[in-house]
XYZ file of C-alpha atoms in Angstrom:
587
model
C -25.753 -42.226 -49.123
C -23.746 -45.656 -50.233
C -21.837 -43.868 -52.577
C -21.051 -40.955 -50.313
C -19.764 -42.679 -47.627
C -16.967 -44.683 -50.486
C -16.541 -40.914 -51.563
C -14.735 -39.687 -48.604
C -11.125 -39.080 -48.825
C -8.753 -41.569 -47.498
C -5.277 -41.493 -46.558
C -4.287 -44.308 -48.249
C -4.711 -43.903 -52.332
C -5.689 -47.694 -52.798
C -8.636 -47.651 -50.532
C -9.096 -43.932 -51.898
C -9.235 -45.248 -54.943
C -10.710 -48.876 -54.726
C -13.813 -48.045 -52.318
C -15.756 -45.931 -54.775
C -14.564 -48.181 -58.188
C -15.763 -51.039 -56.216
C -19.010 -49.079 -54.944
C -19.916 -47.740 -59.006
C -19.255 -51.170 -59.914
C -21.763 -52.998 -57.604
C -23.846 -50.217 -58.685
C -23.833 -50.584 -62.023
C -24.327 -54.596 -61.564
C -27.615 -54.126 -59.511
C -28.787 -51.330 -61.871
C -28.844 -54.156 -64.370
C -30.241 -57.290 -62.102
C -32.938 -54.134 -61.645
C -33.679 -53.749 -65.119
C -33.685 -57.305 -65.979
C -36.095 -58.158 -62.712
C -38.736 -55.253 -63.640
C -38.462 -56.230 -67.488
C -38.940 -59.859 -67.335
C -41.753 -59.168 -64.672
C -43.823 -56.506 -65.835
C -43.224 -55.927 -69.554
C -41.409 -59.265 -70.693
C -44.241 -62.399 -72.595
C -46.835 -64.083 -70.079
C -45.650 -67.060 -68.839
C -46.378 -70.498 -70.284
C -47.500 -74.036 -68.674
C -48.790 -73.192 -65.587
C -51.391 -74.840 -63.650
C -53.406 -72.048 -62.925
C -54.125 -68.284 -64.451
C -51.983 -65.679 -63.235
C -55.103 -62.619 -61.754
C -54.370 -59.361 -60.078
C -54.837 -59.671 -56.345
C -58.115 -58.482 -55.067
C -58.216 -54.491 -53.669
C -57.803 -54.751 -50.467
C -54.541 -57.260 -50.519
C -53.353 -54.242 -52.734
C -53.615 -51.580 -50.145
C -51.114 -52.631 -47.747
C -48.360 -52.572 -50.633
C -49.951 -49.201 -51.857
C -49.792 -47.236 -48.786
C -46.153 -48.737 -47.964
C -44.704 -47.342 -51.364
C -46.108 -44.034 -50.776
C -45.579 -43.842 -47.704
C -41.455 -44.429 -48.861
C -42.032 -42.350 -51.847
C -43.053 -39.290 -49.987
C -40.224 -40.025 -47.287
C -37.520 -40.101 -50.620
C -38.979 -37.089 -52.065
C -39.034 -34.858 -49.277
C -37.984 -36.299 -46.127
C -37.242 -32.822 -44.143
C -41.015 -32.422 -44.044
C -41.907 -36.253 -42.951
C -39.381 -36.815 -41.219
C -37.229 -33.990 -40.078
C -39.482 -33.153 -36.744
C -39.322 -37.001 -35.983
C -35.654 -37.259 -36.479
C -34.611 -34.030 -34.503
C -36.901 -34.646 -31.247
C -34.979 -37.903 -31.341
C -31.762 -36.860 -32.004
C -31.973 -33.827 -29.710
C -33.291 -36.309 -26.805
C -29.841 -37.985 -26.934
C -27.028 -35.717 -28.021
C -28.606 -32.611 -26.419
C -26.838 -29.301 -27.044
C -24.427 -31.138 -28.921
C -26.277 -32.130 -31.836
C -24.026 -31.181 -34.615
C -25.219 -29.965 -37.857
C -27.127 -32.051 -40.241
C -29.647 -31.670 -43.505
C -32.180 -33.965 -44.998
C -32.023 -32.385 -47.538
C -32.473 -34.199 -51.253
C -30.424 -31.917 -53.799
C -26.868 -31.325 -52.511
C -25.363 -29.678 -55.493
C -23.159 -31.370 -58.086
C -20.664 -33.760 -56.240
C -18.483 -36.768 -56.594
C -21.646 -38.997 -55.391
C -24.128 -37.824 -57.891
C -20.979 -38.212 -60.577
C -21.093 -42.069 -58.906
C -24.922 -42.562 -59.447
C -24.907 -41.125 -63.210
C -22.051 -43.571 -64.093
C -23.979 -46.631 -62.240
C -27.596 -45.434 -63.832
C -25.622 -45.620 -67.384
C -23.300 -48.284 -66.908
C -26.096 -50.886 -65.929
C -28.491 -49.537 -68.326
C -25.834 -50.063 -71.217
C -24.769 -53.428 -69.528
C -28.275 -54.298 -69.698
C -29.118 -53.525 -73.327
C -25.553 -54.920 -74.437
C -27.204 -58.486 -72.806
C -30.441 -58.466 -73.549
C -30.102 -60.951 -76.874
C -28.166 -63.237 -74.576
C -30.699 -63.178 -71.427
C -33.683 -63.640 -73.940
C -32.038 -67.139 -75.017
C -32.887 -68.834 -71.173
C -28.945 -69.274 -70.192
C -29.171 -68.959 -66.501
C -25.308 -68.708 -66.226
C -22.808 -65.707 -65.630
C -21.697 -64.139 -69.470
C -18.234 -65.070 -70.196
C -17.807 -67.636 -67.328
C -20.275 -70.146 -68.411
C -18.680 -72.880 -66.251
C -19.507 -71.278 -63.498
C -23.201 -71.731 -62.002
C -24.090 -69.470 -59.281
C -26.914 -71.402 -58.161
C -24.811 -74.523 -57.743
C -22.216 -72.660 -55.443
C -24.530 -70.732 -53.824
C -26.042 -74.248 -52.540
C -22.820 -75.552 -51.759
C -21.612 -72.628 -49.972
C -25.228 -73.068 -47.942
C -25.151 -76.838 -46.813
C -21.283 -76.441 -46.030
C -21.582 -73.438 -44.122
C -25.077 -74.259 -42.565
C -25.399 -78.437 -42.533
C -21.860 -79.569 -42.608
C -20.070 -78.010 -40.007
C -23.127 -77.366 -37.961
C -23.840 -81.099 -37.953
C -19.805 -81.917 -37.469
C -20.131 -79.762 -34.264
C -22.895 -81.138 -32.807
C -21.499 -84.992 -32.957
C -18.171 -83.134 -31.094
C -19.960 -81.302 -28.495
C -23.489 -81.971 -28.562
C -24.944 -83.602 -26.236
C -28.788 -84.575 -25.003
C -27.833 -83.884 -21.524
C -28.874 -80.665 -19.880
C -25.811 -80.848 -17.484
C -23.113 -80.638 -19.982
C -24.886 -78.616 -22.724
C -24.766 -76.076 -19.407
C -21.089 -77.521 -18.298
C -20.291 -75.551 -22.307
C -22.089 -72.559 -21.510
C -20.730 -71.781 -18.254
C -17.509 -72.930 -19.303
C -17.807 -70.313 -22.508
C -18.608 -67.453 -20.223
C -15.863 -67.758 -17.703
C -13.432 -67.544 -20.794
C -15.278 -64.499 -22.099
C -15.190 -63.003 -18.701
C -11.435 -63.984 -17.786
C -9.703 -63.245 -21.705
C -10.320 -59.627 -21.486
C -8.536 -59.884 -17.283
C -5.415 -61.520 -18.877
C -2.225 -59.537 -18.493
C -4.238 -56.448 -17.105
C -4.604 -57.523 -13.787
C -2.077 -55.781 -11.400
C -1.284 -55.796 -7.757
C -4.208 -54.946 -5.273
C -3.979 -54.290 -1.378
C -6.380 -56.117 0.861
C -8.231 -53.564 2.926
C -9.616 -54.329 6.277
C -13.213 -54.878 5.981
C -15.032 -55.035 9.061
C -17.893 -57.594 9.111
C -21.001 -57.503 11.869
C -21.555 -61.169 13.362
C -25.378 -61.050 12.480
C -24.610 -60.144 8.775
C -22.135 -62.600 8.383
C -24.758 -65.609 10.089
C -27.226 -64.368 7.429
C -24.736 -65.124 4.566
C -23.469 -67.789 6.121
C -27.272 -69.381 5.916
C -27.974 -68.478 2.606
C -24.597 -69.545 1.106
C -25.610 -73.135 2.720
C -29.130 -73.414 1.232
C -27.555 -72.416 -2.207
C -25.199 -75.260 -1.831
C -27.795 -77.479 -0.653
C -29.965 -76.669 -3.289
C -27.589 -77.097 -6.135
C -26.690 -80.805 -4.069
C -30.452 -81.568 -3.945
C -31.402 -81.090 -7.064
C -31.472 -83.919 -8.740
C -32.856 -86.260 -6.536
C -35.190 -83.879 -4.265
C -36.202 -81.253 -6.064
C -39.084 -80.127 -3.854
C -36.133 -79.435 -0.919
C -34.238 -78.259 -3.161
C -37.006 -75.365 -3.888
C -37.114 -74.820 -0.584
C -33.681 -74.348 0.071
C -33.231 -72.328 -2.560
C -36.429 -70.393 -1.250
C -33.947 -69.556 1.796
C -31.156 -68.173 -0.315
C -33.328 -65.866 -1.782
C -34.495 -64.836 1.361
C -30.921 -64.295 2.679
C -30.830 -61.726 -0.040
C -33.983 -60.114 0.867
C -32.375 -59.203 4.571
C -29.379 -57.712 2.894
C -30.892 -55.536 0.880
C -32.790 -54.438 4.332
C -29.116 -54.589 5.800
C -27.895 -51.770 3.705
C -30.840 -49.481 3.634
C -32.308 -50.615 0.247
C -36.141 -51.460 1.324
C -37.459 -51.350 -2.592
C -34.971 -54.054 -3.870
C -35.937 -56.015 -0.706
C -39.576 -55.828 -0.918
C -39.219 -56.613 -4.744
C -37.308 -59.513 -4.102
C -39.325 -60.475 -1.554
C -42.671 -60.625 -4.249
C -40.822 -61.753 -7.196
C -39.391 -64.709 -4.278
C -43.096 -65.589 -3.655
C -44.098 -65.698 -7.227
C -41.547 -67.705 -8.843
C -41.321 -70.395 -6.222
C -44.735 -70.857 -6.330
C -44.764 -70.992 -10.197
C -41.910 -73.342 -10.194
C -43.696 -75.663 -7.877
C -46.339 -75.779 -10.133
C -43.642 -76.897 -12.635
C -42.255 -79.420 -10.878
C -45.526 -81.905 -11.367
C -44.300 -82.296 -15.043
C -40.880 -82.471 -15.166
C -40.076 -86.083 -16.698
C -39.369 -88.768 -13.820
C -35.666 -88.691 -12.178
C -33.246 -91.328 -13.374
C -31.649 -93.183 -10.459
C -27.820 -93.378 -10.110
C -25.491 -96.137 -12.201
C -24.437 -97.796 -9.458
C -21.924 -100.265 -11.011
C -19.060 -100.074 -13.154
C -17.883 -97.658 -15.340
C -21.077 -95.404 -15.378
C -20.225 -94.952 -11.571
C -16.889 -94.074 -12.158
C -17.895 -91.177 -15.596
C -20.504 -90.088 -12.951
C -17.875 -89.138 -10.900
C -15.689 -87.721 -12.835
C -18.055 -85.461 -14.046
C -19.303 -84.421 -10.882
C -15.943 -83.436 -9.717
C -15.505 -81.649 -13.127
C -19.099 -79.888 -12.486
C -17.428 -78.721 -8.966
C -14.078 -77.372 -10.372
C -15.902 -75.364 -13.082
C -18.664 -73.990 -10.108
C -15.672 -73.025 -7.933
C -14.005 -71.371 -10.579
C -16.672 -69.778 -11.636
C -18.344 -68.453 -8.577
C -15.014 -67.346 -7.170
C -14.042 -65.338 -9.616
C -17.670 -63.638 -9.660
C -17.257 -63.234 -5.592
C -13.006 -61.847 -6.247
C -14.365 -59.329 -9.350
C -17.014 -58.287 -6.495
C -15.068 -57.856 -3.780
C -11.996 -55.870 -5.683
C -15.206 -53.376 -7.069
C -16.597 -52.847 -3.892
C -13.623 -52.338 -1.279
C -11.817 -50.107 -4.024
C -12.518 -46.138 -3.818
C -15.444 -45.364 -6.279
C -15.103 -42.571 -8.857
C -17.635 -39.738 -8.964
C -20.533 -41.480 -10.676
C -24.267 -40.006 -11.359
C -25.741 -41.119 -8.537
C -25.316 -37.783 -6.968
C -27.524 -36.330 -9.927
C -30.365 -38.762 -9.141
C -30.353 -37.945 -5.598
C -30.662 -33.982 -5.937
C -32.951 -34.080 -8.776
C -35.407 -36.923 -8.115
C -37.577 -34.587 -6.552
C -37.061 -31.040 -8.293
C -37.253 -33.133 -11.749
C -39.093 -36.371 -10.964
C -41.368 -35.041 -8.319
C -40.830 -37.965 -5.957
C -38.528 -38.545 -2.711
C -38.436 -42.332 -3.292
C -34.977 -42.088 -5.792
C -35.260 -45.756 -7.343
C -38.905 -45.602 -8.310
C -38.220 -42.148 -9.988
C -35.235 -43.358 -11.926
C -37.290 -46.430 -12.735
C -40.198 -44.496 -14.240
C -39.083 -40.839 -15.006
C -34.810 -40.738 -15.465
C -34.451 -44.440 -16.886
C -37.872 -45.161 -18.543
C -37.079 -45.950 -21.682
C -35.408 -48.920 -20.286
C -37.915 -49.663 -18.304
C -40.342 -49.187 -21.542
C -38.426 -51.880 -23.273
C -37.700 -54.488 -20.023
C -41.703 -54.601 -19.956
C -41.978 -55.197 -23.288
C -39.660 -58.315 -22.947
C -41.405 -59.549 -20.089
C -44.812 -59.204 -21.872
C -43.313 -61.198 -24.698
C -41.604 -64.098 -22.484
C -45.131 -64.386 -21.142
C -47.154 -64.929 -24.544
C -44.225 -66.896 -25.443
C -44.523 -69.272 -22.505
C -48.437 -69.821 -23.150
C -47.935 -70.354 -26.242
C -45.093 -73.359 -25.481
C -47.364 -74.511 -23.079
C -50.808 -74.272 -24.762
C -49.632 -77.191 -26.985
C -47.239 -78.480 -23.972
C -48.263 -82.338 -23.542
C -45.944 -84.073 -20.756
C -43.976 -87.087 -20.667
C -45.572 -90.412 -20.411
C -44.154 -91.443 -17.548
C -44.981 -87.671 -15.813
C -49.061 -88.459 -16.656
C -49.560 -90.875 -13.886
C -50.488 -89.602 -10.666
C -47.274 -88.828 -8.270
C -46.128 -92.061 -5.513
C -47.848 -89.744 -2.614
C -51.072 -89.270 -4.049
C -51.468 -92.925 -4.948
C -51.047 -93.992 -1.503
C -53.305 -91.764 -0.266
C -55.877 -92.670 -2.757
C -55.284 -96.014 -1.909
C -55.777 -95.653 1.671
C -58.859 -93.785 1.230
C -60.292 -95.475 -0.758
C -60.198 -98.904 1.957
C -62.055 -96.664 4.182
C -65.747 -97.795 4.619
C -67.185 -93.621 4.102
C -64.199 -92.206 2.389
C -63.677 -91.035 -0.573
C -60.822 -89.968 -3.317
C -59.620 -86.918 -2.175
C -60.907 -86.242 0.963
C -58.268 -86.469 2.874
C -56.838 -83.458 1.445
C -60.155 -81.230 1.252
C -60.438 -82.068 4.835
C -56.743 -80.552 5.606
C -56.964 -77.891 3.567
C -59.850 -76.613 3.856
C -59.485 -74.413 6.692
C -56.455 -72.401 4.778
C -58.265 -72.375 1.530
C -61.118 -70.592 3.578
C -58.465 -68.008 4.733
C -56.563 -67.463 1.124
C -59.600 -66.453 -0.514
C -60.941 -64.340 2.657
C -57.189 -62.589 1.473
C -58.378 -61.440 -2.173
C -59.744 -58.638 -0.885
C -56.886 -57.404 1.674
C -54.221 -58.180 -0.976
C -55.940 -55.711 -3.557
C -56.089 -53.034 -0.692
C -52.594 -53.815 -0.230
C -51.931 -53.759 -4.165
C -53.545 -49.792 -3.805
C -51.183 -49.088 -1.339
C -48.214 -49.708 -2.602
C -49.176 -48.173 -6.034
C -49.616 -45.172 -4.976
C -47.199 -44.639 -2.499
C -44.494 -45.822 -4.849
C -43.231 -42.447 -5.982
C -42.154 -41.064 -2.849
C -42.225 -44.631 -0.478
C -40.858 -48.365 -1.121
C -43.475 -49.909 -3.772
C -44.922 -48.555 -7.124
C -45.585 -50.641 -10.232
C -44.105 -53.291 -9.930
C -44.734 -54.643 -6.588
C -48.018 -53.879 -6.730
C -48.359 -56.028 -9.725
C -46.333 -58.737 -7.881
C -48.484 -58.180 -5.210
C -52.115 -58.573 -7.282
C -50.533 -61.660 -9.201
C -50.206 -63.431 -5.679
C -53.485 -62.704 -5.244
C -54.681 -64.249 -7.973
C -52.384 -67.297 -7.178
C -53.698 -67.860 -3.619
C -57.198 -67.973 -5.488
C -55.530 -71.082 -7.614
C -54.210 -72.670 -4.750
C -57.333 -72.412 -3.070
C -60.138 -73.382 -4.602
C -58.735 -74.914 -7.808
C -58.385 -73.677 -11.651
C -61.947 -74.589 -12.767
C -63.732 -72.706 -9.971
C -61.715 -69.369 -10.194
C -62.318 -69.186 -13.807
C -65.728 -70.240 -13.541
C -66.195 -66.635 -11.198
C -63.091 -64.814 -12.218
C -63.003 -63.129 -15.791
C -59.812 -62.908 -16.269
C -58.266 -61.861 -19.485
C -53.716 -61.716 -18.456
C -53.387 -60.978 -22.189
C -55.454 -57.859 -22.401
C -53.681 -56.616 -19.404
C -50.256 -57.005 -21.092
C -51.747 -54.922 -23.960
C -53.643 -52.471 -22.239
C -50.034 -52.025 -20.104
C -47.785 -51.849 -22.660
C -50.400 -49.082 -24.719
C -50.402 -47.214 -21.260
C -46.836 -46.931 -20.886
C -46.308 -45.857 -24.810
C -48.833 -43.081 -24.897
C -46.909 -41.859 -22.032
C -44.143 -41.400 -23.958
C -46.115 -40.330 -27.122
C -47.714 -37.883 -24.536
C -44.716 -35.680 -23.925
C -44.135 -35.091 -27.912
C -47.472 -33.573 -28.515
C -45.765 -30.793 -26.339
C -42.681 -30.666 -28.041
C -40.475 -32.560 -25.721
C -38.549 -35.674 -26.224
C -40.154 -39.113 -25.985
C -41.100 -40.036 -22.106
C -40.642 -36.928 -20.735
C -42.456 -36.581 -17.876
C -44.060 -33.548 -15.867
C -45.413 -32.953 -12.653
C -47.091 -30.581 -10.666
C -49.672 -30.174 -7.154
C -53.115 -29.742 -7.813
C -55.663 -28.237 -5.863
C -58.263 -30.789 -4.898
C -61.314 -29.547 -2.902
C -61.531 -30.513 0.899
C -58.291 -32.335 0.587
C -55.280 -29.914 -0.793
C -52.750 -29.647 -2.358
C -51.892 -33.268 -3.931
C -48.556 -34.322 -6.293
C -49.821 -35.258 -9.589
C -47.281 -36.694 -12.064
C -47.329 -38.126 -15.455
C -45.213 -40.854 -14.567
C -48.110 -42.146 -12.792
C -49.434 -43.094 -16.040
C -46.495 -44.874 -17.107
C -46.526 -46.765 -13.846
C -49.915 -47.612 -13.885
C -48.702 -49.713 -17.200
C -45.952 -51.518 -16.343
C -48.457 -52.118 -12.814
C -51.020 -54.129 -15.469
C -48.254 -55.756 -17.728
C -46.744 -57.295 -14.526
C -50.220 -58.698 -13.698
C -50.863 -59.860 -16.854
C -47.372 -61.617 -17.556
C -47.821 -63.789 -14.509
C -50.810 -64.114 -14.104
C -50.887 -65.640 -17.841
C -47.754 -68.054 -17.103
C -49.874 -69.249 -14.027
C -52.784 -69.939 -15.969
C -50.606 -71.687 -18.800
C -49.477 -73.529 -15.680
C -52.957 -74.505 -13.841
C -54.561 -75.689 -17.171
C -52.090 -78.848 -17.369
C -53.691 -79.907 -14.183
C -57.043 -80.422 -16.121
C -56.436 -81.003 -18.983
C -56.973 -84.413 -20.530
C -53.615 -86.399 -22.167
C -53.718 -86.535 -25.888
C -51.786 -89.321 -27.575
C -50.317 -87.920 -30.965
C -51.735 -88.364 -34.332
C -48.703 -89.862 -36.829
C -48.059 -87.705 -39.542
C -49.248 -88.710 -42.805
C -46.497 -89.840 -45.119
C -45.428 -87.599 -48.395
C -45.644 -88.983 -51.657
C -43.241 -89.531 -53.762
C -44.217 -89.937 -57.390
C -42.621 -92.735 -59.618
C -40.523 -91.698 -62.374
C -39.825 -88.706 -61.072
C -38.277 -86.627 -57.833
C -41.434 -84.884 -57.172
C -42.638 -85.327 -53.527
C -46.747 -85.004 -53.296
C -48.117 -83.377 -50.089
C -51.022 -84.727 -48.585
C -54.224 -84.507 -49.292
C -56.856 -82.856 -46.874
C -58.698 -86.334 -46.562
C -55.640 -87.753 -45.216
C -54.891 -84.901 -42.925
């Protein structure tokens, strides 16, 4: 395939002639580094002054390596049998009736490739025997350019490229600061966003938009609780959550506004769920350094701010310009017309976004669950070993005067105060378990023809799980809750797969979906579809994710502060520049 794609005919007779010289020529080179590797390897004397005996690797460590090669052998031998039926469902899923005309298979008659591979099989094989005296002598250094050592530049081509300049960027723009690390970034994608605008934006008549009062008080509140939130930040964080809580609801009422109830209810969940998790989050972040109130600090402080502002307003009005220009302009014909006439006839639900979700777009929807299943695992795993700061241990300025002042009370004791105050809505959060999994079976399965499906319900169940947290602590849920977040991620993701496996065992592409009524006795007719399967997955991989990041979360509030070990030190031996691991005694 290499050398037929050099093969093809160019217009120009250098590259017409250069690409396949070039191509026989790397191909004759590897034929020989081929011959050399398997002859020194396999065939060439056992090697001398090693530590231990070389020993074939037990059966089993074999297998893997055994099945792989035949598995690629049988593919290169006759790959329109193994593969062709694999390659065509997927190809046909794509181009359609367009699928042009293609063969798999091995022999394709006597062409200018073949010619290509002959030479290269030859060339290298003569290359190789023409060397072999020299090779057997231990020269590790190119024939004919002996002053050259391709290890040596190899190395030096590797620290330049990949210490050097790395390390001569980072002392120009690297910084331990999290506000101008994200200053670059931001910065970075405004250019990237305005270069390909330059010189290509024309003139553009401002149409009369007409704006109802009570929609523009709703924006009006939520663009002030953003900028509140971004002001607070720093110093407040806890307001600044809430704040930022109101933004997001702002949001949720326009998507209500214009007649989008699924977007709203999901932003509505995901709303709940992440400020919630966040707050959880916000007990370890290190301590907040106070402003530099004197001198020059105060004056770089700001300076930067006012940079910080320029770059925001840039930013943000550019987003809300590109916005308004797309929306007040007339829209071409797009496909949303398709999804609205065929969600039912081909989806077999009224509610349009779930179906495209599921049925028209799953395959994206396949793959955006299997991201958030790995961000999950990812963040228990960077928070199973997560220790926090020092100075983030000790017990927050509230909760030490309140243990302080209970604990001058004649009959009180450490925490009291608290269990006293909340334990009339801890009472009613867990009395909600049970209503918020009725809920969770609602919108499930009313999700392919009414707002809900997968997703929200899965929102829906993880806040029910998190109102179990908040009420009665990490140790006692998990002390009468069995739950396993991980398997539900895998179970999920397996669900939604064999969906898509599903449809090939009838011969149609990958995630096609069907649907029919079924006759159920004393009830009817009732709307069965497979997508309900696929929904039912992404339903337990939603759980799962966030339910595991809340876990990872609650188990920092119990467990115990571990100092760090030091490292043991390597050793270096004398006389020499070998470095000595450790031993397992001092590990």
């Amino acid at each position: 395939m290499f050398f037929a794609e050099t093969a093809v005919r160019d217009a120009n007779p250098f590259v017409d002639f250069a690409l396949p010289f070039g191509a026989t020529l790397a191909g004759v080179f590897s034929v020989t580094y081929s011959l050399r590797f398997v002859h020194g390897v396999f065939f060439g004397p056992p090697p001398e002054g090693l530590s231990r005996t070389p020993h074939e690797p037990p059966r089993l460590m074999r297998w893997p390596i055994e099945v792989l090669v035949l598995i690629c052998l049988t593919v290169g031998i006759i790959p329109g049998i193994t593969m062709g039926p694999f390659l065509a469902t997927a190809v046909f899923s794509i181009t359609g009736a367009g699928t042009p005309t293609y063969s798999l298979a091995v022999w394709h008659g006597l062409n200018w490739p073949l010619a290509m591979s002959a030479v290269a099989l030859v060339g290298g094989t003569v290359l190789y025997l023409s060397l072999r005296r020299y090779l057997a002598r231990g020269i590790e250094t190119t024939p004919g350019l002996r002053w050259i050592n391709g290890q040596t530049l190899f190395e030096h081509v590797l620290v330049t490229v990949f210490w050097k300049w790395p390390k001569g960027l980072k002392r120009f723009f690297g910084s331990e600061r999290l506000q101008s690390q994200l200053f670059l970034l931001v910065a970075v994608a405004v250019f990237a966003g305005a270069w390909p605008l330059m010189g290509k934006v024309g003139s553009y008549t401002v149409s009369a938009v007409t704006l109802d009062p009570a929609f523009a008080l709703v924006w009006t509140v939520g663009i002030a609780c953003a900028i509140a939130a971004a002001h607070q930040a720093k110093f407040h964080r806890l307001v600044s959550l809430m704040l930022l809580g109101g933004a997001g609801l702002a949001t949720c009422v326009t998507f209500v506004w214009f007649s989008a109830p699924d977007l709203a209810v999901t932003q509505l969940l995901v709303e709940i769920v992440t400020t919630v998790l966040i707050l959880l989050g916000l007990r370890w972040l290190p301590k907040r350094l106070p402003y530099m109130d004197a001198g020059i600090h105060l004056v770089r402080g700001r300076l930067r701010r006012s940079r910080d502002f320029v770059l925001a307003v840039i930013a943000g009005g550019g987003m809300a310009l590109i916005a308004y220009v797309v929306m007040t302009r007339q829209s071409p014909d797009g496909i949303a017309n398709y999804f609205l006439e065929n969600a039912y006839k081909l989806g077999g639900g009224t509610n349009v976004v779930n179906v495209m979700l599921v049925d028209f777009r799953g395959f994206d929807t396949l793959g955006e669950i299997t991201v958030l299943g790995i961000v999950a695992l990812t963040v228990f795993a960077l928070l199973r070993r997560f220790r926090p700061a020092a100075d983030s241990i000790e017990k927050p300025e509230q909760q030490r005067i309140q243990s302080a002042f209970e604990a001058e009370r004649p009959s009180g004791s450490e925490g009291s105060t608290v269990k006293d105050y909340i334990r009339l809505p801890s009472v009613i959060m867990q009395w909600m378990f049970p209503v918020a999994i009725v809920l969770t079976v609602h919108l499930f399965m009313r999700g392919h023809d009414k707002p809900g499906g997968g997703f929200a319900a899965g929102i829906v169940m993880a806040i029910a799980f998190i109102l179990q947290y908040m009420a009665a602590g990490t140790r006692w849920v998990e002390d009468r809750l069995r739950i396993r977040p991980v398997v539900w991620v895998g179970v999920g993701l397996l669900l939604a797969l064999g969906t898509g496996l599903g449809s090939w065992l009838f011969g149609y592409p990958f995630l096609t979906s069907f649907f029919r009524y079924a006759e159920i006795p004393f009830i009817g007719q009732v709307p069965l579809a497979s997508a309900l399967v696929f929904d039912l997955g992404v339903f337990m991989l939603v759980v799962g994710a966030t339910v595991l990041i809340l876990i990872a979360l609650a188990h920092q509030s119990v467990r115990k502060p571990r100092t760090a070990r030091p490292l043991p030190a390597f050793k270096l031996s004398r006389g020499s520049d070998r470095v000595t691991p450790p031993s397992r005694g001092d590990v």
